[in-house]
PDB file of C-alpha atoms in Angstrom:
ATOM      1  CA  MET A   1       0.000   0.000   0.000  1.00  0.00           C
ATOM      2  CA  LEU A   2       1.293   3.419  -1.006  1.00  0.00           C
ATOM      3  CA  PRO A   3      -0.049   6.707   0.366  1.00  0.00           C
ATOM      4  CA  THR A   4      -1.391   9.316  -2.077  1.00  0.00           C
ATOM      5  CA  PRO A   5      -3.256  12.609  -1.572  1.00  0.00           C
ATOM      6  CA  VAL A   6      -6.536  10.824  -2.444  1.00  0.00           C
ATOM      7  CA  GLY A   7      -5.993   7.716  -0.382  1.00  0.00           C
ATOM      8  CA  PRO A   8      -3.786   4.658  -0.464  1.00  0.00           C
ATOM      9  CA  VAL A   9      -2.990   2.699  -3.618  1.00  0.00           C
ATOM     10  CA  SER A  10      -2.732  -1.059  -3.253  1.00  0.00           C
ATOM     11  CA  VAL A  11      -0.676  -2.956  -5.821  1.00  0.00           C
ATOM     12  CA  LEU A  12      -0.405  -6.706  -6.458  1.00  0.00           C
ATOM     13  CA  ALA A  13       2.174  -8.243  -8.772  1.00  0.00           C
ATOM     14  CA  ARG A  14       3.338 -11.597 -10.044  1.00  0.00           C
ATOM     15  CA  ASP A  15       6.894 -12.047 -11.340  1.00  0.00           C
ATOM     16  CA  GLY A  16       7.388  -8.260 -11.453  1.00  0.00           C
ATOM     17  CA  VAL A  17       4.244  -7.634 -13.509  1.00  0.00           C
ATOM     18  CA  VAL A  18       1.362  -5.677 -11.954  1.00  0.00           C
ATOM     19  CA  VAL A  19      -1.881  -7.684 -12.065  1.00  0.00           C
ATOM     20  CA  ALA A  20      -4.024  -5.485  -9.811  1.00  0.00           C
ATOM     21  CA  ALA A  21      -3.884  -1.959  -8.456  1.00  0.00           C
ATOM     22  CA  GLY A  22      -6.330   0.567  -7.160  1.00  0.00           C
ATOM     23  CA  PHE A  23      -7.206   3.186  -4.599  1.00  0.00           C
ATOM     24  CA  CYS A  24      -8.000   1.123  -1.520  1.00  0.00           C
ATOM     25  CA  ALA A  25      -6.274   0.551   1.801  1.00  0.00           C
ATOM     26  CA  ASP A  26      -6.684  -3.214   1.829  1.00  0.00           C
ATOM     27  CA  PRO A  27      -4.946  -5.189  -0.949  1.00  0.00           C
ATOM     28  CA  LYS A  28      -7.529  -7.935  -0.359  1.00  0.00           C
ATOM     29  CA  GLU A  29     -10.061  -5.709  -2.159  1.00  0.00           C
ATOM     30  CA  GLN A  30      -7.850  -5.920  -5.254  1.00  0.00           C
ATOM     31  CA  PHE A  31      -7.219  -9.628  -4.750  1.00  0.00           C
ATOM     32  CA  ASP A  32     -10.959 -10.351  -4.580  1.00  0.00           C
ATOM     33  CA  ARG A  33     -11.504  -8.718  -8.000  1.00  0.00           C
ATOM     34  CA  LEU A  34      -9.001 -11.039  -9.687  1.00  0.00           C
ATOM     35  CA  PRO A  35     -10.166 -14.068 -11.686  1.00  0.00           C
ATOM     36  CA  ALA A  36      -9.977 -17.349  -9.763  1.00  0.00           C
ATOM     37  CA  ALA A  37      -6.969 -18.573 -11.762  1.00  0.00           C
ATOM     38  CA  LEU A  38      -4.915 -15.541 -10.702  1.00  0.00           C
ATOM     39  CA  ARG A  39      -6.031 -15.784  -7.062  1.00  0.00           C
ATOM     40  CA  GLU A  40      -4.477 -19.258  -6.941  1.00  0.00           C
ATOM     41  CA  LEU A  41      -1.020 -17.992  -7.962  1.00  0.00           C
ATOM     42  CA  PRO A  42       1.572 -16.571  -5.570  1.00  0.00           C
ATOM     43  CA  LEU A  43       1.170 -12.790  -5.630  1.00  0.00           C
ATOM     44  CA  VAL A  44       3.274 -10.116  -3.984  1.00  0.00           C
ATOM     45  CA  GLU A  45       1.840  -7.028  -2.319  1.00  0.00           C
ATOM     46  CA  GLY A  46       3.414  -4.022  -0.662  1.00  0.00           C
ATOM     47  CA  ASP A  47       6.315  -1.898  -1.886  1.00  0.00           C
ATOM     48  CA  LEU A  48       6.959  -3.556  -5.229  1.00  0.00           C
ATOM     49  CA  GLY A  49      10.167  -1.826  -6.227  1.00  0.00           C
ATOM     50  CA  ASP A  50       9.716  -0.396  -9.718  1.00  0.00           C
ATOM     51  CA  ALA A  51       5.917  -0.240  -9.478  1.00  0.00           C
ATOM     52  CA  ALA A  52       6.048   1.574  -6.139  1.00  0.00           C
ATOM     53  CA  GLN A  53       8.727   3.946  -7.419  1.00  0.00           C
ATOM     54  CA  ALA A  54       6.620   4.664 -10.501  1.00  0.00           C
ATOM     55  CA  VAL A  55       3.678   5.641  -8.277  1.00  0.00           C
ATOM     56  CA  ARG A  56       5.928   7.943  -6.227  1.00  0.00           C
ATOM     57  CA  ASP A  57       7.393   9.469  -9.415  1.00  0.00           C
ATOM     58  CA  TYR A  58       3.890   9.998 -10.842  1.00  0.00           C
ATOM     59  CA  LEU A  59       2.836  11.770  -7.662  1.00  0.00           C
ATOM     60  CA  ASP A  60       5.995  13.917  -7.878  1.00  0.00           C
ATOM     61  CA  GLY A  61       4.990  15.100 -11.362  1.00  0.00           C
ATOM     62  CA  GLU A  62       6.648  12.562 -13.663  1.00  0.00           C
ATOM     63  CA  LEU A  63       3.311  11.827 -15.283  1.00  0.00           C
ATOM     64  CA  ASP A  64       4.507   9.119 -17.671  1.00  0.00           C
ATOM     65  CA  ALA A  65       6.162   7.094 -14.872  1.00  0.00           C
ATOM     66  CA  LEU A  66       3.300   4.585 -14.676  1.00  0.00           C
ATOM     67  CA  ASP A  67       3.713   3.800 -18.383  1.00  0.00           C
ATOM     68  CA  ARG A  68       7.050   2.041 -17.806  1.00  0.00           C
ATOM     69  CA  VAL A  69       5.554  -0.563 -15.465  1.00  0.00           C
ATOM     70  CA  PRO A  70       4.608  -3.894 -17.077  1.00  0.00           C
ATOM     71  CA  VAL A  71       0.995  -4.888 -16.484  1.00  0.00           C
ATOM     72  CA  THR A  72      -1.285  -7.726 -17.465  1.00  0.00           C
ATOM     73  CA  GLN A  73      -4.930  -8.461 -16.944  1.00  0.00           C
ATOM     74  CA  PRO A  74      -7.381 -10.957 -18.383  1.00  0.00           C
ATOM     75  CA  GLY A  75      -9.689 -10.176 -21.247  1.00  0.00           C
ATOM     76  CA  THR A  76     -10.715 -10.963 -24.777  1.00  0.00           C
ATOM     77  CA  PRO A  77      -8.556  -9.758 -27.678  1.00  0.00           C
ATOM     78  CA  THR A  78     -10.919  -6.782 -28.059  1.00  0.00           C
ATOM     79  CA  ARG A  79     -10.636  -5.948 -24.375  1.00  0.00           C
ATOM     80  CA  GLN A  80      -6.821  -6.182 -24.628  1.00  0.00           C
ATOM     81  CA  ARG A  81      -6.844  -3.717 -27.549  1.00  0.00           C
ATOM     82  CA  LEU A  82      -8.921  -1.336 -25.436  1.00  0.00           C
ATOM     83  CA  TYR A  83      -6.485  -1.612 -22.509  1.00  0.00           C
ATOM     84  CA  THR A  84      -3.552  -0.990 -24.845  1.00  0.00           C
ATOM     85  CA  ALA A  85      -5.352   2.047 -26.254  1.00  0.00           C
ATOM     86  CA  LEU A  86      -5.999   3.315 -22.718  1.00  0.00           C
ATOM     87  CA  ARG A  87      -2.305   3.156 -21.911  1.00  0.00           C
ATOM     88  CA  SER A  88      -1.598   5.273 -24.998  1.00  0.00           C
ATOM     89  CA  VAL A  89      -3.769   8.195 -23.834  1.00  0.00           C
ATOM     90  CA  PRO A  90      -1.202  10.772 -22.674  1.00  0.00           C
ATOM     91  CA  ALA A  91      -1.355  12.104 -19.136  1.00  0.00           C
ATOM     92  CA  GLY A  92      -3.060  15.468 -19.004  1.00  0.00           C
ATOM     93  CA  THR A  93      -5.461  14.605 -21.821  1.00  0.00           C
ATOM     94  CA  THR A  94      -8.822  12.900 -21.961  1.00  0.00           C
ATOM     95  CA  VAL A  95     -10.772  11.013 -24.601  1.00  0.00           C
ATOM     96  CA  SER A  96     -14.391   9.958 -24.960  1.00  0.00           C
ATOM     97  CA  TYR A  97     -15.499   6.346 -24.835  1.00  0.00           C
ATOM     98  CA  GLY A  98     -16.187   6.473 -28.594  1.00  0.00           C
ATOM     99  CA  THR A  99     -12.709   7.835 -29.279  1.00  0.00           C
ATOM    100  CA  LEU A 100     -11.171   5.115 -27.110  1.00  0.00           C
ATOM    101  CA  ALA A 101     -13.056   2.527 -29.156  1.00  0.00           C
ATOM    102  CA  GLU A 102     -11.662   4.025 -32.365  1.00  0.00           C
ATOM    103  CA  MET A 103      -8.146   4.063 -30.915  1.00  0.00           C
ATOM    104  CA  ALA A 104      -8.537   0.318 -30.356  1.00  0.00           C
ATOM    105  CA  GLY A 105      -9.555  -0.234 -33.985  1.00  0.00           C
ATOM    106  CA  LEU A 106     -13.263  -0.542 -33.211  1.00  0.00           C
ATOM    107  CA  PRO A 107     -16.101   1.556 -34.594  1.00  0.00           C
ATOM    108  CA  ARG A 108     -17.001   4.658 -32.606  1.00  0.00           C
ATOM    109  CA  THR A 109     -20.305   2.945 -31.837  1.00  0.00           C
ATOM    110  CA  ALA A 110     -18.376   0.485 -29.651  1.00  0.00           C
ATOM    111  CA  ALA A 111     -18.346   3.113 -26.904  1.00  0.00           C
ATOM    112  CA  ARG A 112     -20.174   0.674 -24.609  1.00  0.00           C
ATOM    113  CA  ALA A 113     -17.401  -1.886 -25.024  1.00  0.00           C
ATOM    114  CA  ALA A 114     -14.922   0.854 -24.109  1.00  0.00           C
ATOM    115  CA  GLY A 115     -16.974   1.754 -21.052  1.00  0.00           C
ATOM    116  CA  SER A 116     -17.149  -1.880 -20.006  1.00  0.00           C
ATOM    117  CA  ALA A 117     -13.361  -2.217 -20.319  1.00  0.00           C
ATOM    118  CA  CYS A 118     -12.929   0.833 -18.098  1.00  0.00           C
ATOM    119  CA  ALA A 119     -15.400  -0.510 -15.539  1.00  0.00           C
ATOM    120  CA  GLN A 120     -13.603  -3.880 -15.411  1.00  0.00           C
ATOM    121  CA  ASN A 121     -10.064  -2.434 -15.378  1.00  0.00           C
ATOM    122  CA  LEU A 122      -8.105  -4.134 -12.605  1.00  0.00           C
ATOM    123  CA  ILE A 123      -5.001  -1.966 -12.814  1.00  0.00           C
ATOM    124  CA  ALA A 124      -5.880   1.671 -12.115  1.00  0.00           C
ATOM    125  CA  PRO A 125      -4.087   4.056 -12.429  1.00  0.00           C
ATOM    126  CA  PHE A 126      -1.470   2.086 -14.429  1.00  0.00           C
ATOM    127  CA  VAL A 127      -4.162   1.505 -17.073  1.00  0.00           C
ATOM    128  CA  PRO A 128      -5.562   5.050 -16.895  1.00  0.00           C
ATOM    129  CA  CYS A 129      -9.308   4.662 -17.271  1.00  0.00           C
ATOM    130  CA  HIS A 130      -9.644   7.951 -15.376  1.00  0.00           C
ATOM    131  CA  ARG A 131      -8.695   9.685 -18.659  1.00  0.00           C
ATOM    132  CA  VAL A 132     -11.956   8.654 -20.339  1.00  0.00           C
ATOM    133  CA  LEU A 133     -14.915  11.011 -20.061  1.00  0.00           C
ATOM    134  CA  PRO A 134     -18.466  10.829 -21.405  1.00  0.00           C
ATOM    135  CA  THR A 135     -19.313  13.016 -24.396  1.00  0.00           C
ATOM    136  CA  THR A 136     -22.354  14.266 -22.470  1.00  0.00           C
ATOM    137  CA  GLY A 137     -20.100  16.152 -20.058  1.00  0.00           C
ATOM    138  CA  GLY A 138     -19.039  15.652 -16.491  1.00  0.00           C
ATOM    139  CA  PHE A 139     -16.695  13.014 -15.200  1.00  0.00           C
ATOM    140  CA  GLY A 140     -18.839   9.908 -15.545  1.00  0.00           C
ATOM    141  CA  GLY A 141     -18.174   7.139 -13.076  1.00  0.00           C
ATOM    142  CA  TYR A 142     -15.008   5.727 -11.594  1.00  0.00           C
ATOM    143  CA  TYR A 143     -14.657   2.509  -9.610  1.00  0.00           C
ATOM    144  CA  TYR A 144     -12.795   4.334  -6.817  1.00  0.00           C
ATOM    145  CA  GLY A 145     -15.137   7.331  -6.777  1.00  0.00           C
ATOM    146  CA  VAL A 146     -15.457  10.456  -8.871  1.00  0.00           C
ATOM    147  CA  PRO A 147     -13.403  12.573  -6.395  1.00  0.00           C
ATOM    148  CA  VAL A 148     -10.396  10.300  -7.047  1.00  0.00           C
ATOM    149  CA  LYS A 149     -10.913  10.636 -10.820  1.00  0.00           C
ATOM    150  CA  GLU A 150     -11.184  14.423 -10.497  1.00  0.00           C
ATOM    151  CA  TRP A 151      -7.985  14.561  -8.429  1.00  0.00           C
ATOM    152  CA  LEU A 152      -6.042  12.412 -10.923  1.00  0.00           C
ATOM    153  CA  LEU A 153      -7.108  14.587 -13.855  1.00  0.00           C
ATOM    154  CA  ALA A 154      -6.302  17.814 -11.980  1.00  0.00           C
ATOM    155  CA  HIS A 155      -2.907  16.410 -10.928  1.00  0.00           C
ATOM    156  CA  GLU A 156      -2.109  15.569 -14.544  1.00  0.00           C
ATOM    157  CA  ARG A 157      -3.177  19.007 -15.779  1.00  0.00           C
ATOM    158  CA  ARG A 158      -0.881  20.649 -13.209  1.00  0.00           C
ATOM    159  CA  GLY A 159       1.955  18.256 -14.132  1.00  0.00           C
TER     160      GLY A 159
END
């Protein structure tokens, strides 16, 4: 668990690759979201070296620090393309769900698929679903609460 201005970030990894992360004090919350096959593997929690340093660097203003951390999470090939597209959205910018779909090679009308990928993202903020906003305005939802999403976006704009 790593402290941040909007609450602790818990990170779980396997063989140096982040498999779960999010804004919660108890890593068990992240563990419980993992698929059964991953829950059966030996996972490491706590200060995970490069991943922890990347979080600290991100908080210190090095906004692309999270991009250097290897991550993996389950999903269909389409879902994987959406997660890859999410990681390509630069810090300090936002995209709509339709734009994210297009970035993943899907039609703009696949905005729901993009929203579903964001909702099921196990590795926030390393896979930055907070950078996706609805075209109707506002911040939309965020698994860890809209105030966390607002803080992340403001932090990246200040960066």
